[in-house]
mmCIF file of C-alpha atoms in Angstrom:
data_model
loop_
_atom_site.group_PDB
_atom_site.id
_atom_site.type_symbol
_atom_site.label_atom_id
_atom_site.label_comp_id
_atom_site.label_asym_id
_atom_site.label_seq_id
_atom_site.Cartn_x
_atom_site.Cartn_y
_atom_site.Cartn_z
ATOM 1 C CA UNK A 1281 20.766 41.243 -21.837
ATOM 2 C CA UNK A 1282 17.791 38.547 -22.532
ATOM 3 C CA UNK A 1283 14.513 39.817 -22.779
ATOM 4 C CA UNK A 1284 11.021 38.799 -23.808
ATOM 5 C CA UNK A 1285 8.061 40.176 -25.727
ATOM 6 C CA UNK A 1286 4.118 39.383 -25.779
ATOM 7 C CA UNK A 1287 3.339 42.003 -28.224
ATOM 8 C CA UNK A 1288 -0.601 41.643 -27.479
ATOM 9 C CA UNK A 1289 -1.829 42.390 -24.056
ATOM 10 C CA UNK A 1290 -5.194 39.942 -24.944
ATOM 11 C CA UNK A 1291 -6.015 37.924 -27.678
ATOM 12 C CA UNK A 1292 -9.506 36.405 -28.842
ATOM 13 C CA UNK A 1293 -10.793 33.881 -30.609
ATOM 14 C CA UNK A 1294 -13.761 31.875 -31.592
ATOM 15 C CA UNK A 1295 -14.030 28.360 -30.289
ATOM 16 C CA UNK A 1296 -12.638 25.777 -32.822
ATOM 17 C CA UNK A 1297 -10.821 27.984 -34.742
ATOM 18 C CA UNK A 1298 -7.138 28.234 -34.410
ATOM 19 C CA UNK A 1299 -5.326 30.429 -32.235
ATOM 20 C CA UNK A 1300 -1.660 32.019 -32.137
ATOM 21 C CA UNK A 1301 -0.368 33.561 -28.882
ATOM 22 C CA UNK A 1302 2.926 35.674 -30.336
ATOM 23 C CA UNK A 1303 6.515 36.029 -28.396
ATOM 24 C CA UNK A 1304 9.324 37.253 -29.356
ATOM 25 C CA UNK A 1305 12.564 37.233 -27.734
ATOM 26 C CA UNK A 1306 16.397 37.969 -27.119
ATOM 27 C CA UNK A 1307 19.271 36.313 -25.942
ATOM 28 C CA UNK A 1308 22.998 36.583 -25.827
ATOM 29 C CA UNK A 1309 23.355 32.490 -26.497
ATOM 30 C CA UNK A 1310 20.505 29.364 -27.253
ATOM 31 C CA UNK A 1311 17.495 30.057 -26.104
ATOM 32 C CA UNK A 1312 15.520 27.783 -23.831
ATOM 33 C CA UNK A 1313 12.145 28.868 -24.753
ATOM 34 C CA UNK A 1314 9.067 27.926 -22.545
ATOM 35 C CA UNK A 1315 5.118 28.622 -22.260
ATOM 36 C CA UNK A 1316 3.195 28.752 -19.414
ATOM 37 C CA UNK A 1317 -0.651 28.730 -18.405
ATOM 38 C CA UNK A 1318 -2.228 30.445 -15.483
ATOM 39 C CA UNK A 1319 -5.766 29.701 -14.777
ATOM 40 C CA UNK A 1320 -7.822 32.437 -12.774
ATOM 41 C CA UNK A 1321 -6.558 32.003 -8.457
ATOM 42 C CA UNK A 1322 -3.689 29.443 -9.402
ATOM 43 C CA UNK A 1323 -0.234 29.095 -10.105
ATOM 44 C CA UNK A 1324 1.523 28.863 -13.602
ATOM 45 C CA UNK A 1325 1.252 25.731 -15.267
ATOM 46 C CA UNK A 1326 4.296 24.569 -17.762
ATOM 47 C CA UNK A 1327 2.630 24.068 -21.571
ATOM 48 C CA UNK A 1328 5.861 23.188 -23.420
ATOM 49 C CA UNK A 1329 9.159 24.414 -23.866
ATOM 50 C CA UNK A 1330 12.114 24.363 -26.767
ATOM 51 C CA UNK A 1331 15.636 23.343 -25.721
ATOM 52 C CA UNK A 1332 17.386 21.958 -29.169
ATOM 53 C CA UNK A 1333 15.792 20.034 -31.875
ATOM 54 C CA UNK A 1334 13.058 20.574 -34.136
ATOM 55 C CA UNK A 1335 11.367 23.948 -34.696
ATOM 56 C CA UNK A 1336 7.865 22.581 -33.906
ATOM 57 C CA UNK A 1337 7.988 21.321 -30.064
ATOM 58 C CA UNK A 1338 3.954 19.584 -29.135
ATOM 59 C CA UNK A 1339 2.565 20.129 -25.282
ATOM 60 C CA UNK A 1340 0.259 19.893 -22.910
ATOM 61 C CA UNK A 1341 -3.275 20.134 -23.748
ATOM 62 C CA UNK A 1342 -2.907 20.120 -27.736
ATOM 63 C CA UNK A 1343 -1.063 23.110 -27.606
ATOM 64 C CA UNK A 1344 2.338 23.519 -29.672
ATOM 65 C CA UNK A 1345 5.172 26.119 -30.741
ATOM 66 C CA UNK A 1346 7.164 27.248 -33.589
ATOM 67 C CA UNK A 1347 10.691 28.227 -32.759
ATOM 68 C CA UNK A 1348 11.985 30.498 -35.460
ATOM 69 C CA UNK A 1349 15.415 31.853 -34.883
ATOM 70 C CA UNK A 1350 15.776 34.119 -37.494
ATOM 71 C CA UNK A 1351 12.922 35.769 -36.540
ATOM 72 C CA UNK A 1352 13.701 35.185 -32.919
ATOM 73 C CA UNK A 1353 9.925 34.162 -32.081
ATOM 74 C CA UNK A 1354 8.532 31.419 -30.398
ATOM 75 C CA UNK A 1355 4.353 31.161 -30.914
ATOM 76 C CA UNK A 1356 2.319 29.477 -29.377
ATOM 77 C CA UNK A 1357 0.032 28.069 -31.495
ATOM 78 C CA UNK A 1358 -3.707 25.698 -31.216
ATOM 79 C CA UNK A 1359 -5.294 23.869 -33.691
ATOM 80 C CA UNK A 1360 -9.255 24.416 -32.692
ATOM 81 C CA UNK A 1361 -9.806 26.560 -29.725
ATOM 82 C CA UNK A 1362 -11.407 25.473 -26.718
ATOM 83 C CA UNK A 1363 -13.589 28.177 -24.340
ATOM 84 C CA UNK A 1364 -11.812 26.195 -21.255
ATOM 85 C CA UNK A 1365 -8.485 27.450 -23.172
ATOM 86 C CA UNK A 1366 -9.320 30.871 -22.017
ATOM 87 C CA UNK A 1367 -6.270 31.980 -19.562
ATOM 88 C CA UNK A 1368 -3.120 33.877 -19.221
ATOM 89 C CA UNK A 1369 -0.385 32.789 -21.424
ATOM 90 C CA UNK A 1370 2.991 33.434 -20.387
ATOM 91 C CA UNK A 1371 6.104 32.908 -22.879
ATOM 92 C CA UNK A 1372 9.056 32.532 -20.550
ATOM 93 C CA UNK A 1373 13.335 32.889 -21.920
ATOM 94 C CA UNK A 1374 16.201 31.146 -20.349
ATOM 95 C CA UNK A 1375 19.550 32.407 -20.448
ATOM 96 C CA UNK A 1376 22.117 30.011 -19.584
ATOM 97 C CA UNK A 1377 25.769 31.805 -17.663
ATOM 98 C CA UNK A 1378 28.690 30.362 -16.430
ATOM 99 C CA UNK A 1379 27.391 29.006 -13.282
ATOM 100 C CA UNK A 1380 23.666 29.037 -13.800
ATOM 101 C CA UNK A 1381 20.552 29.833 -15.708
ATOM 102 C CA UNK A 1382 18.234 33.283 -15.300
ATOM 103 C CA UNK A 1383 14.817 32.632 -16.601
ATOM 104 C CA UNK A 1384 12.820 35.851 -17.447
ATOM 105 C CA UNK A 1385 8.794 35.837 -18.175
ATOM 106 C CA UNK A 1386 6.891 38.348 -20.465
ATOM 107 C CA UNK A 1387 4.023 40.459 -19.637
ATOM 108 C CA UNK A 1388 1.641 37.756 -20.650
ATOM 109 C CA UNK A 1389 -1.023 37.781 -23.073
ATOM 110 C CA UNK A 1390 -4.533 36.950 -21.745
ATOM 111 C CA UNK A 1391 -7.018 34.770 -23.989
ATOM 112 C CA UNK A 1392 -10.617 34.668 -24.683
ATOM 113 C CA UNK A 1393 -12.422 31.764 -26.600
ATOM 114 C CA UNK A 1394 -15.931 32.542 -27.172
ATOM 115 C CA UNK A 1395 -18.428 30.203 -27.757
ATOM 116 C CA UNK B 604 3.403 13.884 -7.003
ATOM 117 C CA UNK B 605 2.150 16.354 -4.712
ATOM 118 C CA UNK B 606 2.678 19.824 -5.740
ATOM 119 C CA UNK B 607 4.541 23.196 -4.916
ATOM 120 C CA UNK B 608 2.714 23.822 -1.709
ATOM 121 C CA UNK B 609 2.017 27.415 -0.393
ATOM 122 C CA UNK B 610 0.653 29.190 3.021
ATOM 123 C CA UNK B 611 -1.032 31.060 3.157
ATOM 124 C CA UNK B 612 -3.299 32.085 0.454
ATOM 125 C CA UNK B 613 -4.164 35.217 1.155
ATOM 126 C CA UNK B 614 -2.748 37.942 3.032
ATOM 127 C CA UNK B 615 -3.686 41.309 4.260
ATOM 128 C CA UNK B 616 -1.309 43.735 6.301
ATOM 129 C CA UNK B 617 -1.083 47.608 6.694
ATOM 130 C CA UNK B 618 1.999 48.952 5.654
ATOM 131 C CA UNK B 619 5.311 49.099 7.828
ATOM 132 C CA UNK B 620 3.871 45.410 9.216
ATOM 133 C CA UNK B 621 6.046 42.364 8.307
ATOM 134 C CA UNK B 622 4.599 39.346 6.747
ATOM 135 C CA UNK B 623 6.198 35.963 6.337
ATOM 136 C CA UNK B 624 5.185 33.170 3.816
ATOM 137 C CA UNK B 625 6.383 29.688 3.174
ATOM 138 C CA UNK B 626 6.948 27.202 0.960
ATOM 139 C CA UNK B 627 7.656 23.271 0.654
ATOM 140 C CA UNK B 628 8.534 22.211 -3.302
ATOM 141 C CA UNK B 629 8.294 19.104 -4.393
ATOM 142 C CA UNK B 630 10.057 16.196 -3.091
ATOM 143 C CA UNK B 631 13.835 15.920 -4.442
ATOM 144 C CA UNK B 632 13.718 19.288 -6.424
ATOM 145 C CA UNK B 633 17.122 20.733 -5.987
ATOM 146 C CA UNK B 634 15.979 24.176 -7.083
ATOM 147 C CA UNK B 635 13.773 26.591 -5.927
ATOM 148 C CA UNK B 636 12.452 29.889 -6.879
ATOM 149 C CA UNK B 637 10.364 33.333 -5.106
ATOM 150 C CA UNK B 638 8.579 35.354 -7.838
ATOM 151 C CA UNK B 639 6.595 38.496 -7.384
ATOM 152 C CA UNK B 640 4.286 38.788 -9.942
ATOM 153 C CA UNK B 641 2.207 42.190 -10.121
ATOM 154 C CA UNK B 642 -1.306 42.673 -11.387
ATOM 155 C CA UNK B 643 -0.988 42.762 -15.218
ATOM 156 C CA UNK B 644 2.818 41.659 -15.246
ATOM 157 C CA UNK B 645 4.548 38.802 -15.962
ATOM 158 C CA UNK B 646 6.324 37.127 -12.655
ATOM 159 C CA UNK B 647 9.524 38.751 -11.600
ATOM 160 C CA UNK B 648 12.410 36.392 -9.734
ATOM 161 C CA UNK B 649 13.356 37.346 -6.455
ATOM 162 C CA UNK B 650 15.874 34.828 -5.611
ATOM 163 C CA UNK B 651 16.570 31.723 -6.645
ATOM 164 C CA UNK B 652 18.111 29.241 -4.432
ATOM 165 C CA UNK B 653 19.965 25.786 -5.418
ATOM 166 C CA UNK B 654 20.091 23.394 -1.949
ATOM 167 C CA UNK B 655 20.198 25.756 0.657
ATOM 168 C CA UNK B 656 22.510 28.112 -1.297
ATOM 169 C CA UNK B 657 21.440 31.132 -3.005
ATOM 170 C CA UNK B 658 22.045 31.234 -6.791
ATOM 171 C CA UNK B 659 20.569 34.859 -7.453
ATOM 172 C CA UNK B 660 19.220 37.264 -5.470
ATOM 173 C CA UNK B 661 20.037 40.353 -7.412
ATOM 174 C CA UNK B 662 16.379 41.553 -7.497
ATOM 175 C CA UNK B 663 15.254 41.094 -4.186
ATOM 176 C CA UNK B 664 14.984 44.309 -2.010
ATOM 177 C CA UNK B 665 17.247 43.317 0.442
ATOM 178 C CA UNK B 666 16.379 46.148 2.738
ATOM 179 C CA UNK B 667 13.103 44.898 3.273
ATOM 180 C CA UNK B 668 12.947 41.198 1.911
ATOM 181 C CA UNK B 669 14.841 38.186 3.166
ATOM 182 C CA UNK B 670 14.545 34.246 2.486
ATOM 183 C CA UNK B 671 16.038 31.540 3.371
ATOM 184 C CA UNK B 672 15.890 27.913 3.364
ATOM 185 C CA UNK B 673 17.217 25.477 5.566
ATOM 186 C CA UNK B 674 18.554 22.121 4.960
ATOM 187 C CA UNK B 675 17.654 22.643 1.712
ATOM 188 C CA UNK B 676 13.804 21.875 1.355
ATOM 189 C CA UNK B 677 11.380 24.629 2.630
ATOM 190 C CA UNK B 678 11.971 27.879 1.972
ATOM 191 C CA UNK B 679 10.131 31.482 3.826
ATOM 192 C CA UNK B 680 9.777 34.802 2.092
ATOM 193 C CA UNK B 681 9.643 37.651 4.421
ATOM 194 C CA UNK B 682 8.883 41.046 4.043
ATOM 195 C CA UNK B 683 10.114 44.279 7.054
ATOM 196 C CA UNK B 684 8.754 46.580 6.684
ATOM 197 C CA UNK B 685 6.017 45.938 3.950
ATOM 198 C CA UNK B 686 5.170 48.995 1.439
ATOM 199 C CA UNK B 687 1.975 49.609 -0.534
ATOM 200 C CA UNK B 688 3.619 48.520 -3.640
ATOM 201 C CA UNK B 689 4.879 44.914 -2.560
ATOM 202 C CA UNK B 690 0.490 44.144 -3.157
ATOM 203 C CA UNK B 691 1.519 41.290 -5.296
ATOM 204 C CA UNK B 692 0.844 37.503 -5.497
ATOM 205 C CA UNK B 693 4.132 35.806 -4.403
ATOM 206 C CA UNK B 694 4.912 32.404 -6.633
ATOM 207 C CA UNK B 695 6.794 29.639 -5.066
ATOM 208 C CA UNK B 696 8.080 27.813 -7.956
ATOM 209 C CA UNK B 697 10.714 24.617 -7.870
ATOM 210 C CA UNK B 698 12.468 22.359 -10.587
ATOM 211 C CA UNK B 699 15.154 19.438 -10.872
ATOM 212 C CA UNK B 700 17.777 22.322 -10.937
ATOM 213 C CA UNK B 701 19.360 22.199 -14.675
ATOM 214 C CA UNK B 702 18.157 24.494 -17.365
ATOM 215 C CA UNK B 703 16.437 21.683 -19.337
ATOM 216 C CA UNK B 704 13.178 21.299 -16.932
ATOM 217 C CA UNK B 705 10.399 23.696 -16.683
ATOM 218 C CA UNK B 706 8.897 25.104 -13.078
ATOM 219 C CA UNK B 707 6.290 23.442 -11.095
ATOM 220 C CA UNK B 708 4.579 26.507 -9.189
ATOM 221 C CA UNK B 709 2.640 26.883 -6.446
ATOM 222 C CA UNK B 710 -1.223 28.272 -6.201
ATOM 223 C CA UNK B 711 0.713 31.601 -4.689
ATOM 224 C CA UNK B 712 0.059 33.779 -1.726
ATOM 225 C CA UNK B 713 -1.626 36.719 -2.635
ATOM 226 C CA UNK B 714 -0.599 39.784 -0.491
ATOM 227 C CA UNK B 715 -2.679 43.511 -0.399
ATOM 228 C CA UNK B 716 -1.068 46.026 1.834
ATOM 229 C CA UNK B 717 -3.308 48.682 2.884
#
């Protein structure tokens, strides 16, 4: 069964320094590997995502992500912080079946950027 | 484009009531989704349809939650009886309907039953 870990429940981190946002996950198959944002009273907003390709996979916003499949991670990872980068990160798994796709979300991992 | 649009926003019922809410994805998105996503958790699918066809519904509580959605554009979430513990926000999310494409989601309607 596919599953998906946000090992920290919040993260923080001073403004222009870089930041790592850590998932972990499990799949029978590839992984489709995604991140998403959600900003305080609004929906989820899709950051990036890894289908095939190369390891390091660039998004919205200047974020980016490091698939690793023998560690079976996929962090999400920021240059220089940003305070308006504080939010609720969501790393997201897609399992693909004969006949469809089940995506599952983690827990999320909330983070602060202090100025 | 215009968004994943939601109604309503906010929502507040005593238990045993029944609540409906809707949704309209965006414009030639084949696939839709319902999540239920609890304080402090990550969303949770309800049911996913593709058209007007349901892909997977094997976490919705069927004794209390239905959804449809006709001719295959809007879609309504509905909840008979509701309990204490459906207080959730409710995601309307849609996408192009292969596994390739991320999820546009909607703001969400954010239920308390009292």
């Amino acid at each position: 069964a596919q599953s998906v870990a946000q090992p920290e429940d919040q993260v923080n981190v001073a403004e222009g320094n870089p930041l790592t946002v850590k998932c972990t996950y499990s799949v029978s198959g590839n992984p489709y590997l995604f991140w998403y944002v959600q900003y305080p009273n609004r929906g989820l907003q899709f950051l990036l995502k890894y289908i095939t390709g190369d390891n390091l996979v660039k998004g919205s916003y200047g974020f980016e992500a490091e698939f690793n499949k023998s560690q079976t991670s996929f962090h999400l990872k920021k240059p220089s912080a940003l305070v308006s980068d504080s939010a609720l990160y969501f790393c997201a798994v897609r399992d693909l079946y004969t006949g469809g796709f089940k995506t599952i979300f983690g827990a999320g991992t909330r983070l602060f950027v202090k100025a | 484009e215009a968004g994943v649009a939601q109604s309503p926003r906010y929502k507040i019922i005593e238990k045993r009531q029944s609540v409906a809410f809707w949704c309209n994805p965006i414009s030639g998105h084949a696939t839709l989704y319902w999540y239920q996503q609890i304080l402090g958790q990550g969303p949770k699918l309800l049911i996913q349809f593709q058209n007007n066809g349901v892909v997977d519904d094997s976490q919705l509580p069927k004794d209390r939650f239905s959804a449809e959605r006709l001719k295959g554009v809007d879609s309504t979430l509905k909840i008979q009886p509701a309990k204490l513990e459906d207080s959730a926000v409710y995601l309307c999310a849609s996408s192009q309907g292969t596994a390739v494409y991320g999820y546009t989601f909607g703001s969400g309607t954010r239920l308390t039953v009292v």
